[in-house]
Amino acid sequence: MRRALALALLVSCSSTPKTPATVSNGNVNVKTFADERAFLEKNGKVIVLEGDRGAKIALSAEYQGRVMTSAVSDTGRSLGWINHDFIEKKKTGTQFDNFGGEDRFWLGPEGGQYGLYFPPGAKFDFDLWQTPHAMQEGAWNVTAQDAKSVTFQKTMKVTNWSGTSFDVDVTRTIRVIPTQGEVPGVAYESENVITNAGKDPWTKEKGLLSIWILAMYAPVPDTRVVVPFDTKGQGTIVNDAYFGKVPSDRLVVKEEKGVLFFKCDGKHRSKIGLPPTRARGALGSYSAEAKLLTIVTYDPAPPGSPYVNSMWEQQKDPYGGDVVNSYNDGSPGPGKPPLGGFYEIETSSPGVALAPGAKAKHTHRTQHYVGEPAQLDPIAKQAFGVSLAEISGSLP
């Protein structure tokens, strides 16, 4: 699915336009964009881009070029998850500098013999898991900026579990993309480019890197992630064994319809992923309570491209990984607190074999629409092939 198809999902809707309302569902944890912007500005510089009809997107160079949050208006619900407690403590260099943000840059894979998130030779255990410091510490450079886009740059070094080091130059451009129709919405894309800044080529024999974009959202109890899949594709439909098999009351696979539903309430640590032979280029989420429909699209690679495997184990197939993932937070073990209570929608590039100076690109697009079911239903049907009623009724 190329850019034209991604933008085609920004469909028209004939409903009467409505002014986005302020958040008023009684949930004290729900904040407006203006609230979150004020919080972020107390703790650092914020860059704000403006989309159609007053939509807003907040970015931070200090927090590694992340999209921190977005909304359909200043007074609309803030849609990204921001970790207030961690930001206020002003700590860095932790196991996971969890600032939050609804579009952040990471590199894959996570686990396995070519994984980047465990020290060389270490056991694949949560207590030894470590986000590479170069990815989560320090501000990124702003190299270009206008009213609709910002470009960030960072050079970093990472080392995989097998001891291979990589010098990587990252260029990341966040830009507003149009919404269409009359439903209040906000849409943007992150174009992420990595360059082999070292002297040696990156090879499959020593491990490849992938561009990994992760979106953190604040869950509402009825949030359901929706992932269409190819019913005729080869291989397993969904990997649901990342952190233990996902219970049946949290994951439903509708093989006859080619769609699955994943409960994302931030209360049970679990993760799913679909391989490139199954994923269809779009996924997202819906909450009836929040009146929020989210659509994520990306540019998939040519068939047969190697996708890195992030499973926390010695892998038989290190290039049999996933192109899309969704993570629901929860306690990682008895007596251990959750990482924050968010959920994620993620997309990845394939693993890239790059000669010195060569580049690879991955574009991740986000569209949020806020409205009544009659307004959102046509958008959901076009994007996912299912109705809002099917999404809401998919899981208990």
Short mmCIF file of C-alpha atoms in Angstrom, two decimals, residues 121-268:
data_model
loop_
_atom_site.label_atom_id
_atom_site.label_comp_id
_atom_site.label_asym_id
_atom_site.label_seq_id
_atom_site.Cartn_x
_atom_site.Cartn_y
_atom_site.Cartn_z
CA GLY A 121 25.36 -12.85 25.59
CA ALA A 122 22.80 -12.01 28.30
CA LYS A 123 19.69 -14.03 29.12
CA PHE A 124 16.47 -12.79 27.57
CA ASP A 125 14.98 -11.80 30.89
CA PHE A 126 13.01 -8.64 31.71
CA ASP A 127 15.46 -7.65 34.44
CA LEU A 128 18.25 -7.55 31.81
CA TRP A 129 16.22 -5.81 29.13
CA GLN A 130 17.73 -2.39 28.31
CA THR A 131 16.61 0.13 25.72
CA PRO A 132 19.79 1.20 23.90
CA HIS A 133 20.93 4.42 25.55
CA ALA A 134 21.60 6.11 22.22
CA MET A 135 17.94 5.80 21.26
CA GLN A 136 16.43 7.32 24.39
CA GLU A 137 18.88 9.86 25.78
CA GLY A 138 19.64 13.38 24.61
CA ALA A 139 17.95 15.89 22.36
CA TRP A 140 17.86 15.48 18.59
CA ASN A 141 18.93 18.25 16.22
CA VAL A 142 16.25 20.22 14.37
CA THR A 143 17.58 20.62 10.83
CA ALA A 144 14.49 22.04 9.12
CA GLN A 145 11.15 23.46 10.22
CA ASP A 146 8.11 25.17 8.76
CA ALA A 147 4.44 25.48 9.63
CA LYS A 148 3.61 21.93 8.50
CA SER A 149 6.75 19.89 9.11
CA VAL A 150 9.86 19.42 11.24
CA THR A 151 13.00 17.41 10.46
CA PHE A 152 15.13 15.91 13.25
CA GLN A 153 18.59 14.34 13.00
CA LYS A 154 20.68 12.11 15.28
CA THR A 155 23.77 9.94 14.85
CA MET A 156 24.02 6.92 17.14
CA LYS A 157 25.89 3.68 17.76
CA VAL A 158 24.15 0.46 18.81
CA THR A 159 25.45 -3.06 19.46
CA ASN A 160 23.50 -6.29 19.06
CA TRP A 161 23.43 -9.39 21.28
CA SER A 162 26.07 -11.07 19.10
CA GLY A 163 28.48 -8.14 19.53
CA THR A 164 28.15 -6.43 16.15
CA SER A 165 28.15 -2.62 16.35
CA PHE A 166 26.39 -0.24 13.97
CA ASP A 167 26.95 3.45 13.33
CA VAL A 168 23.60 4.88 12.26
CA ASP A 169 22.60 8.33 11.05
CA VAL A 170 18.88 8.98 11.52
CA THR A 171 16.81 11.64 9.76
CA ARG A 172 13.20 11.90 10.80
CA THR A 173 10.61 14.24 9.26
CA ILE A 174 7.19 14.72 10.82
CA ARG A 175 4.69 16.40 8.52
CA VAL A 176 0.99 17.18 8.56
CA ILE A 177 -1.08 15.28 5.99
CA PRO A 178 -4.61 16.24 5.01
CA THR A 179 -7.81 14.90 6.46
CA GLN A 180 -10.80 14.71 4.15
CA GLY A 181 -14.50 15.03 4.71
CA GLU A 182 -16.23 16.73 7.59
CA VAL A 183 -15.36 14.52 10.56
CA PRO A 184 -13.04 16.29 13.03
CA GLY A 185 -9.63 14.71 12.62
CA VAL A 186 -5.86 15.07 12.78
CA ALA A 187 -3.37 13.29 10.54
CA TYR A 188 0.40 13.24 10.12
CA GLU A 189 3.24 11.03 8.96
CA SER A 190 6.76 10.32 10.10
CA GLU A 191 9.27 9.69 7.32
CA ASN A 192 12.23 7.90 8.88
CA VAL A 193 15.55 7.43 7.05
CA ILE A 194 18.57 5.57 8.35
CA THR A 195 22.05 5.65 6.82
CA ASN A 196 24.92 3.26 7.39
CA ALA A 197 27.38 5.79 8.83
CA GLY A 198 30.08 3.19 9.47
CA LYS A 199 32.86 1.67 7.39
CA ASP A 200 31.50 -1.87 7.14
CA PRO A 201 28.43 -3.19 5.30
CA TRP A 202 25.46 -4.48 7.28
CA THR A 203 24.94 -8.18 6.51
CA LYS A 204 22.41 -10.85 7.44
CA GLU A 205 25.21 -12.99 8.84
CA LYS A 206 26.00 -10.40 11.54
CA GLY A 207 22.49 -9.05 11.98
CA LEU A 208 20.39 -6.42 10.23
CA LEU A 209 18.59 -3.40 11.63
CA SER A 210 15.00 -2.34 11.00
CA ILE A 211 13.25 1.00 11.43
CA TRP A 212 10.66 0.51 14.18
CA ILE A 213 7.98 3.12 14.86
CA LEU A 214 5.92 2.80 18.04
CA ALA A 215 2.79 4.75 18.93
CA MET A 216 1.77 5.01 22.58
CA TYR A 217 -1.85 5.79 23.37
CA ALA A 218 -3.80 6.16 26.59
CA PRO A 219 -6.31 3.30 26.67
CA VAL A 220 -10.01 3.62 27.38
CA PRO A 221 -11.51 0.42 28.88
CA ASP A 222 -13.35 -0.39 25.64
CA THR A 223 -10.39 0.17 23.29
CA ARG A 224 -10.08 -2.52 20.63
CA VAL A 225 -7.18 -2.76 18.20
CA VAL A 226 -8.30 -3.88 14.73
CA VAL A 227 -5.94 -5.65 12.30
CA PRO A 228 -7.16 -6.81 8.86
CA PHE A 229 -5.18 -9.70 7.38
CA ASP A 230 -4.85 -11.61 4.11
CA THR A 231 -6.88 -14.81 4.38
CA LYS A 232 -4.87 -16.35 1.53
CA GLY A 233 -1.46 -15.35 2.88
CA GLN A 234 1.16 -17.89 3.84
CA GLY A 235 2.22 -18.72 7.38
CA THR A 236 0.82 -18.05 10.82
CA ILE A 237 -1.86 -15.37 10.94
CA VAL A 238 -0.78 -13.84 14.26
CA ASN A 239 2.06 -14.33 16.71
CA ASP A 240 0.47 -14.00 20.14
CA ALA A 241 3.25 -15.59 22.20
CA TYR A 242 5.62 -12.67 22.81
CA PHE A 243 4.92 -12.46 26.54
CA GLY A 244 2.83 -15.59 27.00
CA LYS A 245 -0.18 -16.62 24.94
CA VAL A 246 -2.88 -13.97 24.81
CA PRO A 247 -6.10 -15.17 26.51
CA SER A 248 -9.13 -15.81 24.30
CA ASP A 249 -11.09 -13.02 26.01
CA ARG A 250 -8.44 -10.55 24.79
CA LEU A 251 -7.79 -11.72 21.23
CA VAL A 252 -10.30 -12.91 18.64
CA VAL A 253 -9.31 -13.95 15.12
CA LYS A 254 -12.09 -13.95 12.52
CA GLU A 255 -10.53 -16.11 9.83
CA GLU A 256 -13.57 -16.01 7.56
CA LYS A 257 -13.58 -12.18 7.55
CA GLY A 258 -9.83 -11.64 7.56
CA VAL A 259 -9.71 -9.45 10.66
CA LEU A 260 -8.66 -9.78 14.28
CA PHE A 261 -9.49 -7.81 17.40
CA PHE A 262 -7.16 -7.25 20.38
CA LYS A 263 -8.28 -5.81 23.72
CA CYS A 264 -6.07 -2.90 24.74
CA ASP A 265 -7.04 -1.59 28.17
CA GLY A 266 -3.53 -1.25 29.64
CA LYS A 267 -4.22 -3.96 32.23
CA HIS A 268 -2.68 -7.18 30.86
#
